[in-house]
XYZ file of C-alpha atoms in Angstrom:
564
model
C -59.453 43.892 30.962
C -56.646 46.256 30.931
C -55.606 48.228 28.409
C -53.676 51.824 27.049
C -53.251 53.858 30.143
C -56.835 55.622 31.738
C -55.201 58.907 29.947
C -55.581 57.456 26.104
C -58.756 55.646 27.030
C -61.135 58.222 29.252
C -64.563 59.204 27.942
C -64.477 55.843 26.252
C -63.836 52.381 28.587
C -62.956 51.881 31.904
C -60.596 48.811 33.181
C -62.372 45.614 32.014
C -62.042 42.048 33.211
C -58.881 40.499 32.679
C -58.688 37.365 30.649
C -56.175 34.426 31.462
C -53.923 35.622 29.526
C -54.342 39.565 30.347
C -51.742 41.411 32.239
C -52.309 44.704 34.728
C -51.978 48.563 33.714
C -48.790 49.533 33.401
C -47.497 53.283 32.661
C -47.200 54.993 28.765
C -43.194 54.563 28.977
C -43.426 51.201 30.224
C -45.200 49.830 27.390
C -43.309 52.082 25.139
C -40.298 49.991 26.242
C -41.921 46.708 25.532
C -42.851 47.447 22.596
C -39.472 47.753 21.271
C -37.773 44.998 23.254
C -40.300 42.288 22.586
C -40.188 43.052 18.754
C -36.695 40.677 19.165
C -33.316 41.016 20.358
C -29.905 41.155 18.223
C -29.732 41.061 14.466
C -27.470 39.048 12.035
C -27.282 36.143 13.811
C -28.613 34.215 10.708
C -30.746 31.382 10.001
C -33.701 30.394 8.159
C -37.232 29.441 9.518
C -39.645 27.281 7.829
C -43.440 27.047 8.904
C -45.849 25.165 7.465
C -48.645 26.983 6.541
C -52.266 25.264 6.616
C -53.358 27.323 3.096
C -52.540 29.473 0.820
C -53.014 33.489 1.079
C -55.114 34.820 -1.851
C -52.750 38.204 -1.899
C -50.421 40.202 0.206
C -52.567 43.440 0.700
C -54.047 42.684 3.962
C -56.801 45.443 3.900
C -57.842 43.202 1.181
C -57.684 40.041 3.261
C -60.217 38.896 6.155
C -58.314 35.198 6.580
C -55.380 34.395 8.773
C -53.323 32.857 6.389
C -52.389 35.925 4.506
C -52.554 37.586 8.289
C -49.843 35.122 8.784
C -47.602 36.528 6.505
C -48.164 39.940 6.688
C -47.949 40.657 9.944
C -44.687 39.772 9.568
C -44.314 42.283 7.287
C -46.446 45.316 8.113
C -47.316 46.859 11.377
C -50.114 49.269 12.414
C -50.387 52.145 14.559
C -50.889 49.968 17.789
C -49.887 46.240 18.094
C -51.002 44.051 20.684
C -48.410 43.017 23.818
C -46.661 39.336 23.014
C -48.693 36.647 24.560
C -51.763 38.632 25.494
C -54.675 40.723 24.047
C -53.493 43.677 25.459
C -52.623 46.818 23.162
C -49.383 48.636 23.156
C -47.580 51.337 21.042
C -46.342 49.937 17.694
C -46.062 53.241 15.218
C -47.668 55.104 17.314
C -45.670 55.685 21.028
C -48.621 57.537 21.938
C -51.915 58.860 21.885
C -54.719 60.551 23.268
C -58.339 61.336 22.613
C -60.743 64.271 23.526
C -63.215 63.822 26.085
C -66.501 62.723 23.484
C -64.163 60.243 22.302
C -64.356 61.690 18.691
C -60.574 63.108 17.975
C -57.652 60.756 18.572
C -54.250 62.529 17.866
C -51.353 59.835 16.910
C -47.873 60.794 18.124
C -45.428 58.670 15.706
C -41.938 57.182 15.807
C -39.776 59.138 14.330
C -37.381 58.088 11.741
C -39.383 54.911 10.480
C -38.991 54.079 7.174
C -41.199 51.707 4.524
C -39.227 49.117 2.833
C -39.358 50.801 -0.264
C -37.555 53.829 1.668
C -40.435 56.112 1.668
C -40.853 57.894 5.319
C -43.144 56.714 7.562
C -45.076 60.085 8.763
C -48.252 61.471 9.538
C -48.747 62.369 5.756
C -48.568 57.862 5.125
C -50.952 57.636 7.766
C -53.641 59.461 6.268
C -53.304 58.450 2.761
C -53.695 54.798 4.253
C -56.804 56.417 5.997
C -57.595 58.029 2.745
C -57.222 54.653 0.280
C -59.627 52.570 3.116
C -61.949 55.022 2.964
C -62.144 56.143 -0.873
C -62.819 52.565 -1.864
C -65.056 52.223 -4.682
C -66.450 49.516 -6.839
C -65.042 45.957 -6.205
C -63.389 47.774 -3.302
C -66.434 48.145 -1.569
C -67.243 44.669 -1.975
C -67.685 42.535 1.459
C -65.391 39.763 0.341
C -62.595 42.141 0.027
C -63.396 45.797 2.434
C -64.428 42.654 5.279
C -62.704 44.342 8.006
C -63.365 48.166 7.200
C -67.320 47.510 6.901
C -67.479 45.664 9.937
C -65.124 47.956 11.869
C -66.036 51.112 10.359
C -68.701 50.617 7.889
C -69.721 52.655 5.238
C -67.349 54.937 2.541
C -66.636 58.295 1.491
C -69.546 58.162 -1.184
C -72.044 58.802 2.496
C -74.098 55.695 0.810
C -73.531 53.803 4.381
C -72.766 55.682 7.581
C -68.688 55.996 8.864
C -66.903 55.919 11.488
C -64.063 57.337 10.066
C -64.326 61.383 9.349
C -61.111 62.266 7.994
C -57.489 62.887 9.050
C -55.485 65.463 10.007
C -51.444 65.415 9.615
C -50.354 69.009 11.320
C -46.807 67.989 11.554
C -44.815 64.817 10.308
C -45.206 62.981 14.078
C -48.455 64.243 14.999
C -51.574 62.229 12.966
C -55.289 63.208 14.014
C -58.267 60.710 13.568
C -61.818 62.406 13.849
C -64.489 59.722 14.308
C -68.123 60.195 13.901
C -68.853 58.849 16.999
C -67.500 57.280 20.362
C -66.544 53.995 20.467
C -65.414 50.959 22.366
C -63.188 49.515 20.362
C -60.980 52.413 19.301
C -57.694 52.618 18.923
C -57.396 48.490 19.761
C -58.868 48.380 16.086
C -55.900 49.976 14.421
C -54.307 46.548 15.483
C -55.943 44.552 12.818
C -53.359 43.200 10.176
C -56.430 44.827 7.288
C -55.090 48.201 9.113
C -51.334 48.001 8.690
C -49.568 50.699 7.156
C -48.154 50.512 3.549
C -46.140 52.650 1.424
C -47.957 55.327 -0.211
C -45.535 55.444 -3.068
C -45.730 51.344 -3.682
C -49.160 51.367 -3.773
C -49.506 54.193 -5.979
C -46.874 52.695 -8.288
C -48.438 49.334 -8.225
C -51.809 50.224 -8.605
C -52.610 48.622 -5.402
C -56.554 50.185 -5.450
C -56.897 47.974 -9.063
C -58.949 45.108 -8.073
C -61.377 44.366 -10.097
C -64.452 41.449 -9.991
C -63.911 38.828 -12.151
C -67.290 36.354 -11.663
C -67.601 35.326 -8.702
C -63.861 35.976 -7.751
C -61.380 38.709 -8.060
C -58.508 39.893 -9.983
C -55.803 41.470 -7.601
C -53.471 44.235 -9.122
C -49.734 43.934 -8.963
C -49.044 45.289 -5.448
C -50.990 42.980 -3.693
C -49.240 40.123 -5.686
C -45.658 40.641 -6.132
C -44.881 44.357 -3.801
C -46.672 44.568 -0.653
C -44.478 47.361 1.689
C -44.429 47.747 5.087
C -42.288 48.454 7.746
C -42.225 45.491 9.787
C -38.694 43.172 10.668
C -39.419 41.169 7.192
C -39.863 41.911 3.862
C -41.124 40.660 1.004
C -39.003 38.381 -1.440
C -40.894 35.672 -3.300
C -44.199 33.620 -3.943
C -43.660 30.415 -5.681
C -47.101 29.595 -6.276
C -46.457 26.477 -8.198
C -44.037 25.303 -5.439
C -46.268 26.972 -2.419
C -43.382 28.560 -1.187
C -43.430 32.374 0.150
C -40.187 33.736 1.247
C -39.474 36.528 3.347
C -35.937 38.333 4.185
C -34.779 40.225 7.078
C -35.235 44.031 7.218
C -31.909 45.469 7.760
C -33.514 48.798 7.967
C -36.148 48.085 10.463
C -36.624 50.811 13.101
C -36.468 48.576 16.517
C -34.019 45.443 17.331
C -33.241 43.334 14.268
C -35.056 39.904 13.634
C -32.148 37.123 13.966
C -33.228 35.337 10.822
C -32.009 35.937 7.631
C -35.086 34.238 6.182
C -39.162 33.248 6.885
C -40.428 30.793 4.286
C -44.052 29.843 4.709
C -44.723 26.573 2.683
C -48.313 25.883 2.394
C -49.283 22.328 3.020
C -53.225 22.034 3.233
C -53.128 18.629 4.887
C -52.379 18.103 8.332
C -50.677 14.983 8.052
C -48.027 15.754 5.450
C -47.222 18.827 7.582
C -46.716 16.498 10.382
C -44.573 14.344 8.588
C -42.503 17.185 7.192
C -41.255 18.391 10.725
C -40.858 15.251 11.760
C -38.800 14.678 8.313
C -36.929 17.981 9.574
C -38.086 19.884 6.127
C -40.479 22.456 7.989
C -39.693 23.914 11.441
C -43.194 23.955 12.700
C -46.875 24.233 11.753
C -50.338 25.716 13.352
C -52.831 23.585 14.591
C -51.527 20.039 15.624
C -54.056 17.300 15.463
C -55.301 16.945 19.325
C -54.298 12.902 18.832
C -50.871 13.442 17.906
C -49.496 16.380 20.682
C -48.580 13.635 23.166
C -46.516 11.984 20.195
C -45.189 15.661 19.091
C -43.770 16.479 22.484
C -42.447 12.707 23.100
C -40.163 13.119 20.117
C -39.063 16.734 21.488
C -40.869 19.071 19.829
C -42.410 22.272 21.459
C -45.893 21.924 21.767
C -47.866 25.155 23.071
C -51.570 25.590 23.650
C -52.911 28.700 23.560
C -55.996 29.941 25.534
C -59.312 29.822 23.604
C -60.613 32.996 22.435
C -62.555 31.863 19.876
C -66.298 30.919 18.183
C -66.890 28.270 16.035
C -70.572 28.416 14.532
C -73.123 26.835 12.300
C -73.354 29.966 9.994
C -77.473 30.128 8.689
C -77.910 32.700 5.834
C -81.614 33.954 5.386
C -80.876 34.822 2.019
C -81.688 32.080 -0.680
C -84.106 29.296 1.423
C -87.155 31.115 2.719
C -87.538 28.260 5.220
C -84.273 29.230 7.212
C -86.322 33.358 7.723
C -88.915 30.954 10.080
C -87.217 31.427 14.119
C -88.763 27.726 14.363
C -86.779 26.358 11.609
C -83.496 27.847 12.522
C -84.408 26.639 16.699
C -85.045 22.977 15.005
C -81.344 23.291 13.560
C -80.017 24.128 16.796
C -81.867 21.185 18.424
C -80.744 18.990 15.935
C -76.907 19.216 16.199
C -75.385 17.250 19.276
C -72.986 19.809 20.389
C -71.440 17.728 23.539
C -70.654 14.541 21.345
C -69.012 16.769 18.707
C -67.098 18.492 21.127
C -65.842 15.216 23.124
C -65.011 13.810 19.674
C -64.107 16.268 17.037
C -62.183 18.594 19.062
C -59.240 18.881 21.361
C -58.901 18.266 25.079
C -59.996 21.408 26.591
C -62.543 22.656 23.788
C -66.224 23.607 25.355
C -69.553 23.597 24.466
C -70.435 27.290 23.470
C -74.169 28.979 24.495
C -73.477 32.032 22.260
C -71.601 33.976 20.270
C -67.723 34.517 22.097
C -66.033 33.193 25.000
C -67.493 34.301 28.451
C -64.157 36.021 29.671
C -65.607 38.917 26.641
C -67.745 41.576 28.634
C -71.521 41.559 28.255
C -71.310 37.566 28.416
C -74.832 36.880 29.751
C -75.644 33.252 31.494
C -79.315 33.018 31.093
C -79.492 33.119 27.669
C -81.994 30.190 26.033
C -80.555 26.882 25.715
C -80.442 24.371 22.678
C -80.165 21.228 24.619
C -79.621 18.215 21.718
C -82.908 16.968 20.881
C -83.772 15.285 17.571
C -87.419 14.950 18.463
C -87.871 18.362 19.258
C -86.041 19.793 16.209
C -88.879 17.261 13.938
C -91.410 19.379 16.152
C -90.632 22.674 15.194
C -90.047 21.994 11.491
C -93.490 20.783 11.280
C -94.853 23.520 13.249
C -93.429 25.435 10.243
C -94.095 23.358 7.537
C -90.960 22.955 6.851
C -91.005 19.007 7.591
C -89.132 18.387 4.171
C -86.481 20.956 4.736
C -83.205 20.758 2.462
C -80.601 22.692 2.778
C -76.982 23.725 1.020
C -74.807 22.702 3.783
C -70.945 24.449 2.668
C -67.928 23.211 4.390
C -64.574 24.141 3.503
C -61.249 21.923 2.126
C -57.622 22.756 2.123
C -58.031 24.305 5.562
C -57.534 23.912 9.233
C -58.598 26.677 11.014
C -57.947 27.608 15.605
C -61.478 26.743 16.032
C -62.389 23.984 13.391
C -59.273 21.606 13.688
C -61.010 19.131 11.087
C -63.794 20.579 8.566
C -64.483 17.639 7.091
C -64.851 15.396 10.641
C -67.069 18.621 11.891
C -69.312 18.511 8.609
C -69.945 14.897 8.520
C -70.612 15.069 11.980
C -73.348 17.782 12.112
C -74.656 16.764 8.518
C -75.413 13.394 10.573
C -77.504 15.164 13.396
C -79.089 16.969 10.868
C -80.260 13.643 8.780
C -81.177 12.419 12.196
C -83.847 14.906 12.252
C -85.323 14.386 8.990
C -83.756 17.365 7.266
C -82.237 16.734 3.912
C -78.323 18.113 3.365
C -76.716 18.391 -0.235
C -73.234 19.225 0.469
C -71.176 21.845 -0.863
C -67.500 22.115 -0.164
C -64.591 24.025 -1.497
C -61.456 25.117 -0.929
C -60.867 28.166 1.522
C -59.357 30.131 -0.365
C -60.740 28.845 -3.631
C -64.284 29.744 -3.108
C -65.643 28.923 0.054
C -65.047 32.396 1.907
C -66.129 34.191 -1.179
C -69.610 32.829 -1.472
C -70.001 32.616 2.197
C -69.552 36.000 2.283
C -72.058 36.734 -0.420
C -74.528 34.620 1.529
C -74.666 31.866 -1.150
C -74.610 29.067 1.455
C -78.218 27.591 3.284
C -75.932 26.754 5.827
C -71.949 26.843 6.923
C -69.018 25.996 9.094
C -67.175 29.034 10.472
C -65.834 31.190 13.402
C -63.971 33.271 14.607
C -60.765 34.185 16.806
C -61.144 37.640 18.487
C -58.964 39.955 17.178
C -59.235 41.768 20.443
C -60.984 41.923 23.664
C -64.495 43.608 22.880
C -67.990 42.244 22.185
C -68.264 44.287 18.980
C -65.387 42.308 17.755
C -67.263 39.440 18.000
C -71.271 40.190 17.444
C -70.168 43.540 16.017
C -68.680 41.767 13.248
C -70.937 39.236 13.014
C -74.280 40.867 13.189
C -73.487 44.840 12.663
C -74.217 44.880 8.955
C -77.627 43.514 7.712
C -76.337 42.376 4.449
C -73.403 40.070 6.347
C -72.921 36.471 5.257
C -76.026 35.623 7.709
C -77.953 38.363 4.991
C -79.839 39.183 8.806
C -81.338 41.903 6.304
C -83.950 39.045 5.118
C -85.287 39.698 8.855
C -87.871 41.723 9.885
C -84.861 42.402 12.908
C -81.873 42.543 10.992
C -81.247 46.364 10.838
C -82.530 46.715 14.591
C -80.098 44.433 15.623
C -77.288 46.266 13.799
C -78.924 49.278 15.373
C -78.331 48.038 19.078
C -74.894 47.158 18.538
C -74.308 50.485 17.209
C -75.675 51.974 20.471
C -73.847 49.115 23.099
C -70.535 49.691 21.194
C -71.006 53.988 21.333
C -71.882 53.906 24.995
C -68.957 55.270 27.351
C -70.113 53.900 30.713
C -68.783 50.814 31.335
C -71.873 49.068 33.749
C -74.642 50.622 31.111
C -72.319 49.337 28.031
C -72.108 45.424 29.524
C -75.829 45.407 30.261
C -76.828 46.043 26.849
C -74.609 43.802 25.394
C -76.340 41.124 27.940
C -79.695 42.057 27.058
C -78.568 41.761 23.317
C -76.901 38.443 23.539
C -80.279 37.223 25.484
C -82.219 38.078 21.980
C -79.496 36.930 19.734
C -80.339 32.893 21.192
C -84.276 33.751 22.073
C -85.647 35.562 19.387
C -82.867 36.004 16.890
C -80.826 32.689 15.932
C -78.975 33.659 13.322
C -76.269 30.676 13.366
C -75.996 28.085 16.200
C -73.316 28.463 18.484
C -70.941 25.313 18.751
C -67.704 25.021 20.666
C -64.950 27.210 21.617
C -61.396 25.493 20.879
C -57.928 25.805 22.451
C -55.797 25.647 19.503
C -51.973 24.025 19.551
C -48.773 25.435 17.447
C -45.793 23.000 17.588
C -41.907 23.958 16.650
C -38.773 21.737 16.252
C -36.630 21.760 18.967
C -34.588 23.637 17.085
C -36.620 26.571 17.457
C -36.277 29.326 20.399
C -38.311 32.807 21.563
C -41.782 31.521 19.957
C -43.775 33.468 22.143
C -47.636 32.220 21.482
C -50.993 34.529 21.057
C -54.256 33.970 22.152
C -55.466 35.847 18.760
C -53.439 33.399 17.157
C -51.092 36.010 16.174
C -47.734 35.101 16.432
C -45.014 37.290 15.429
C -41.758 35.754 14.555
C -38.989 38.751 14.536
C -38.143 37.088 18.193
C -37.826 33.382 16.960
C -34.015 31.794 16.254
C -32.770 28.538 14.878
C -30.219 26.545 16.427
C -27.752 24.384 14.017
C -28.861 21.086 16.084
């Protein structure tokens, strides 16, 4: 697919295949332009927006964050180096207008907007740039911790204490425009990373004064220090006013100060309604202005009564998670191929999910290079699965099966329908399922992610248009929320997609990601592919310039209210 121009990008990726939603090349000054006059247009005009939010956010620190709930809200409020184009997956100048890299792929020099300022009134300047570089990589005790680092250890993996390899050298700042990123190796996904909400820019002098780096583990949870809480700074078209956590209200202001065109609200407020009914109700009741993730039975009803109803294009996962941590039974290939057998994939699809959701044969959509369509099927077979767990004595299998509450999710519209769905295939074929479910934010993601589940409902929405943001994530780290270090493959997995994701030629890079997907669903199975979901956002007719994201990342600088 198409991305920076062929001068930021050579020596690492050539022009890929364009997704549906993908646009052509276009010049350095053309998406310079864009990226200032999609960011909104006129200021003042006043107004208030209310969205209801599907859960809460457990803090405002997104390099703290892996779930897009707090995403939600701070990407209205912070803003990286890159950003991605409105409406596509396509990267484009945000902080940055520019950059360029040297041949091996290993320096990228960062030429920044000038006269950007944090909320807080601190400059934004090369100098902010790599003391954000500086805090991600310097993390140390709970900081280092999966649950929290998520997206630096996937994305660039170890620390500054050398216990875990890098990608990230260091950074340079020779003057205040001019920032310089020295890798440790070529890569594919580089700078479209810098996109991520986790790697937004902050105030140096907030998070210093707030003690931002002061988390600490508490159990099996976390205690967040002030910043992330009460002061997160960016320098995004919002800012941060309030959390009423006992009224699940966050507020957000305009940003008088903002460097590019002026949102035209005065004020965001997120209110966080878990269930999807009540949020229905409340637009309809005219209290919220829209919500994520309409119920697939009710969009003919929303759109009947007026209401904007858009669905984006899938670009998404959702999986049967398997950790190989706790249940020695789920480290047998046979016992994890019987799970995979057991679940009826088509019938969930056709009745759990919306109209336009498909059956997925592995691990991201097949508009992601590397997609490869002989890879070993799992046709729906509860005979079969019975088969293979007594092959390997496992006929008496039992397993933890986690599920998560006060949640709705792109790709898993209904956890509980989805769990008591699968958990049904799975009795069918003789296994026995204690379930364990909790809220998302109130448990769930933190003891998936420390692998305390047998098995688990999750997935994924690409963040942007590589396989290593999909299997990459997933499978790069042995000691991920699959714990694929409890297999005699796990590290030479994480090994290959080290190697597909460094490799500059485009032709050599895809067929190694094909040839790895092939052993992901043959010899590997380390969670069972399920479905791939278009997901919905609806907005009052009342609401204008909503312009939707495949990554489920809208921003909502460009959105006005009308009095109606």
């Amino acid at each position: 697919m198409s991305r920076a121009p062929s001068a930021r990008r050579s020596g690492t990726r050539s022009l890929r295949r364009i997704i549906t939603v993908g646009i052509a090349f276009t010049t350095a000054a053309s998406l310079a332009g864009c990226a200032q006059s999609e960011r909104g247009s006129g200021g003042g005009e006043g107004g208030t927006l209310t969205f209801g939010a599907a859960g809460a956010p457990d803090l405002f620190d997104p390099f703290y964050a892996s779930d897009g709930e707090t995403f939600r809200v701070t990407r209205q409020m912070m803003e990286g180096l890159v950003d991605f184009k409105p409406g596509s997956v396509d990267v484009e100048p945000a902080l940055a207008e520019s950059w360029e890299h040297t041949p091996d792929g290993k320096t990228w020099t960062f030429k920044l907007r000038n006269g950007v300022k944090f909320h807080d009134g601190t400059d934004f300047n090369s100098d902010a740039v790599c003391k954000n570089f500086q805090r991600w990589y310097n993390q140390t005790g709970a900081g280092q911790n999966n649950a929290l680092s998520y997206y630096w250890i996937e994305n660039f993996g170890g620390f500054a204490d050398g216990k875990a390899p890098s990608l990230f050298q260091n950074c340079e700042n020779p003057d205040p425009t001019t920032a310089v990123v020295h890798l440790t190796r070529a890569t594919s996904k580089f700078p479209d990373l810098l996109g991520l909400p986790s790697f937004s820019m902050q105030s140096p002098t907030a998070m210093e004064q707030y003690k931002a780096n002061d988390v600490k583990a508490q159990g099996d949870s976390f205690v967040y220090p002030e910043y992330s809480k009460s002061h997160p700074t960016g320098t995004g078209p919002f800012k941060f006013d309030s959390y009423d956590q006992s009224n699940g209200t966050i507020k957000l202001v305009r940003n008088d100060g903002y460097w590019g065109e002026k949102t035209k609200l005065n004020e965001l407020i997120f209110r966080i309604i878990p269930d999807e009914t009540v949020r229905k109700q409340e637009l309809e009741s005219g209290s919220i202005d829209g919500y994520d993730l309409p119920n697939a039975a009710d969009l003919k009803a929303l759109r009947e009564a007026g209401n904007n109803v858009q669905v984006r294009d899938p670009f998404n996962i959702m999986y049967l998670g398997i950790t190989q941590k706790n249940n020695p039974a789920l480290q047998n290939l046979k016992v994890r191929q019987a799970l995979a057998h057991a679940v009826d994939r088509e019938t969930l699809v056709k009745a759990n999910l919306p109209e336009g959701a498909s059956v997925a044969t592995q691990y991201y959509p097949e508009n992601v290079d590397g997609y490869a369509k002989d890879v070993q099927q799992y046709p729906h077979d509860p005979a079969k699965a019975k088969q293979l767990l007594a092959e390997a004595g496992a006929s008496n299998l039992t397993v933890n099966f986690y599920w998560p509450t006060e949640v709705t999710r792109p790709y898993m519209p209904d956890p509980q329908g989805i769990y008591n769905a699968l958990a049904e295939d799975l009795r069918e074929a003789g296994i026995t399922v204690n379930p364990v479910s909790k809220p998302w934010n109130g448990g769930y993601i933190d003891d998936v992610d420390n692998a305390k589940a047998d098995i688990f409902l999750l997935g994924w929405t690409g963040d942007y248009n590589t396989p290593d943001n999909f299997i990459g994530t997933f499978f790069g780290t042995p000691t991920n929320r699959f714990y694929t270090a409890g297999a005699p493959w796990g590290e030479d997995l994480a090994a290959q997609l080290r190697a597909a994701d460094s490799e500059p030629d485009e032709a050599k890079r895809t067929s190694m990601y094909q040839d790895i997907n092939r052993k992901l669903l043959s010899e590997y199975l380390p969670a069972v592919p399920l479905s791939h979901s278009p997901p919905a956002i609806v907005t009052s007719p009342r609401v204008q310039g909503l312009v939707t994201s495949p990554l489920t990342a809208e921003e909502f600088a460009s959105v006005s209210v009308s009095e109606q």
